[in-house]
Coordinates of C-alpha atoms in Angstrom, one line a residue:
X1 CA -148.9 141.4 30.4
X2 CA -149.8 140.8 27.2
X3 CA -147.5 142.7 24.1
X4 CA -150.0 142.9 21.0
X5 CA -148.8 143.9 17.2
X6 CA -150.9 144.4 14.2
X7 CA -149.4 142.1 11.5
X8 CA -151.4 141.4 8.3
X9 CA -154.7 143.0 9.6
X10 CA -154.9 141.1 12.2
X11 CA -154.6 141.7 15.9
X12 CA -151.6 139.2 17.0
X13 CA -151.8 138.7 20.9
X14 CA -148.4 137.9 22.8
X15 CA -148.4 135.9 26.3
X16 CA -144.6 136.4 27.2
X17 CA -143.3 133.5 24.5
X18 CA -140.3 133.8 22.8
X19 CA -140.6 135.2 19.6
X20 CA -143.8 135.8 19.6
X21 CA -144.6 138.2 17.3
X22 CA -142.6 136.4 14.3
X23 CA -144.2 134.5 11.9
X24 CA -143.7 130.7 12.0
X25 CA -142.4 130.0 8.8
X26 CA -138.9 131.9 10.0
X27 CA -138.2 128.8 11.7
X28 CA -139.7 125.7 9.8
X29 CA -138.7 123.5 12.8
X30 CA -140.5 124.4 15.2
X31 CA -143.4 126.2 13.3
X32 CA -146.9 126.0 14.4
X33 CA -148.9 129.0 13.5
X34 CA -149.8 132.2 15.4
X35 CA -153.6 132.9 15.8
X36 CA -155.6 136.1 14.6
X37 CA -158.0 137.1 17.4
X38 CA -161.4 137.6 16.2
X39 CA -163.2 140.5 17.5
X40 CA -166.2 139.1 19.5
X41 CA -163.2 137.3 21.6
X42 CA -160.7 140.4 21.6
X43 CA -163.4 142.3 22.9
X44 CA -163.5 139.5 25.6
X45 CA -160.2 139.6 26.3
X46 CA -159.7 143.5 26.4
X47 CA -162.9 143.7 28.9
X48 CA -161.6 141.4 31.2
X49 CA -157.2 142.8 30.6
X50 CA -156.1 139.5 30.5
X51 CA -155.1 137.1 27.5
X52 CA -157.2 135.1 25.6
X53 CA -156.2 132.0 23.7
X54 CA -158.2 132.6 20.3
X55 CA -160.9 130.1 19.2
X56 CA -159.7 127.8 16.4
X57 CA -161.8 128.6 13.2
X58 CA -164.7 126.7 11.9
X59 CA -163.5 123.7 9.8
X60 CA -165.2 122.8 6.6
X61 CA -166.9 119.7 6.5
X62 CA -168.3 118.5 3.7
X63 CA -170.3 114.9 3.2
X64 CA -168.3 114.4 -0.6
X65 CA -166.0 111.3 -0.9
X66 CA -162.4 112.7 -0.6
X67 CA -160.4 113.6 -3.8
X68 CA -158.1 110.8 -5.3
X69 CA -155.0 111.2 -5.5
X70 CA -153.1 112.6 -7.9
X71 CA -152.0 110.4 -11.2
X72 CA -148.5 110.7 -10.5
X73 CA -148.7 109.3 -6.9
X74 CA -151.6 106.8 -7.6
X75 CA -149.1 104.0 -7.1
X76 CA -146.9 105.3 -4.4
X77 CA -150.5 105.1 -1.8
X78 CA -149.8 102.2 0.7
X79 CA -146.0 102.3 0.0
X80 CA -143.1 102.3 2.7
X81 CA -141.4 106.2 2.8
X82 CA -138.2 104.5 2.5
X83 CA -138.7 102.9 0.0
X84 CA -140.2 104.9 -2.6
X85 CA -138.1 107.9 -2.0
X86 CA -134.6 106.9 -1.3
X87 CA -133.0 110.3 -1.0
X88 CA -133.7 112.7 2.0
X89 CA -132.4 116.8 1.3
X90 CA -133.8 119.9 2.1
X91 CA -136.3 122.2 2.2
X92 CA -138.3 125.1 4.1
X93 CA -141.9 124.6 4.3
X94 CA -144.5 124.0 6.5
X95 CA -147.9 122.2 7.4
X96 CA -150.4 124.6 8.3
X97 CA -153.3 122.8 9.2
X98 CA -156.8 120.9 8.0
X99 CA -158.8 122.9 5.7
X100 CA -161.4 120.3 4.8
X101 CA -162.4 117.6 6.4
X102 CA -164.9 114.7 4.6
X103 CA -167.1 112.7 7.0
X104 CA -169.2 110.9 3.6
X105 CA -168.8 107.3 3.0
X106 CA -164.7 107.8 1.7
X107 CA -163.3 110.2 4.5
X108 CA -160.7 111.6 4.7
X109 CA -159.1 115.5 5.2
X110 CA -157.5 117.8 2.9
X111 CA -154.0 119.1 4.5
X112 CA -153.2 122.2 3.4
X113 CA -149.0 123.9 3.5
X114 CA -146.2 125.7 2.1
X115 CA -142.8 123.9 0.5
X116 CA -139.7 126.0 -0.9
X117 CA -136.7 124.3 -2.4
X118 CA -133.8 126.6 -1.8
X119 CA -131.4 124.8 -3.6
X120 CA -133.5 125.3 -7.0
X121 CA -134.8 128.6 -6.4
X122 CA -138.2 126.8 -7.3
X123 CA -142.0 125.9 -5.4
X124 CA -141.5 122.3 -4.0
X125 CA -143.4 120.5 -6.5
X126 CA -145.3 117.7 -5.1
X127 CA -145.9 116.8 -1.6
X128 CA -146.7 113.4 0.1
X129 CA -148.0 112.9 3.6
X130 CA -147.2 110.0 6.0
X131 CA -148.9 107.8 8.3
X132 CA -147.9 106.9 11.8
X133 CA -146.1 103.9 10.4
X134 CA -144.0 105.8 7.4
X135 CA -146.7 104.9 5.2
X136 CA -147.4 107.3 2.2
X137 CA -151.7 107.7 3.0
X138 CA -151.9 110.9 0.6
X139 CA -150.2 113.4 -2.1
X140 CA -151.1 116.6 -4.0
X141 CA -149.3 119.4 -5.8
X142 CA -147.8 122.6 -4.7
X143 CA -148.8 126.1 -6.7
X144 CA -151.7 127.5 -4.3
X145 CA -151.1 131.0 -4.1
X146 CA -149.8 131.9 -0.5
X147 CA -149.2 135.9 -0.3
X148 CA -148.4 135.4 3.0
X149 CA -145.1 133.2 2.9
X150 CA -143.2 135.5 0.0
X151 CA -144.1 138.6 2.3
X152 CA -142.6 137.0 5.4
X153 CA -139.7 135.6 3.5
X154 CA -138.2 138.1 0.8
X155 CA -135.6 134.4 -0.6
X156 CA -138.6 132.4 -1.4
X157 CA -139.8 134.8 -4.9
X158 CA -142.8 132.5 -5.8
X159 CA -146.0 133.6 -4.6
X160 CA -147.5 129.8 -4.9
X161 CA -145.9 127.9 -3.1
X162 CA -148.9 126.7 -1.2
X163 CA -149.7 123.0 -1.5
X164 CA -152.6 120.9 -0.7
X165 CA -152.8 116.8 0.0
X166 CA -156.1 114.8 0.2
X167 CA -155.8 111.8 2.6
X168 CA -157.8 109.0 3.4
X169 CA -157.1 109.6 7.1
X170 CA -159.1 111.5 9.7
X171 CA -157.0 110.8 12.9
X172 CA -153.5 110.7 14.4
X173 CA -150.3 112.0 13.5
X174 CA -149.3 112.6 10.0
X175 CA -145.6 113.8 8.7
X176 CA -146.1 115.8 5.2
X177 CA -142.7 115.5 2.9
X178 CA -142.2 117.3 -0.3
X179 CA -141.0 115.6 -3.5
X180 CA -138.4 117.7 -4.8
X181 CA -137.7 118.7 -8.6
X182 CA -135.8 114.7 -9.1
X183 CA -139.1 113.0 -8.2
X184 CA -136.3 110.5 -6.0
X185 CA -135.5 113.1 -3.4
X186 CA -138.1 114.7 -0.5
X187 CA -137.3 116.8 2.6
X188 CA -139.4 117.3 5.5
X189 CA -142.3 119.8 5.5
X190 CA -143.8 118.9 9.0
X191 CA -146.5 117.4 11.3
X192 CA -149.9 117.5 12.1
X193 CA -151.7 116.0 14.2
X194 CA -155.3 115.0 12.7

């Protein structure tokens, strides 16, 4: 039987999953996210007396070109991650998903997530993503408003831990890494299959 709980105004269904109902950001190593059930799906679930996997929200698609990387990262695109950032550090965070797809003459994706540097008690300032060969294929900055993060993690004291990265990648896996304040150390923020 499914357990249901209210979280943030949305009904969450749990189908006997370990840790179900706990926000995924409590465990960055396994973060995958919890899906809110749309009202029309909930009616079907309740009518059938069972559990249905909620449909993922539609991604926004545009024919605009994918934006270029920020100036600080322009010379990093195409370089191996290990050559550009020799040190690996620790942080908290997650790679939440694709927020927008660019399908025009310069295709790509806008990937979003959040990052926090607990050693400095601050937002991870920059983020890079790498392709399956660990080559830097996109970059972006933190500062996006994420009220859900400090609500779930009181040790995170900023409402602006969110990040956005633009990448020309359209398919395949990518890994996201936070660039810490020293500009040389990175920390893993998560994996995503485009």
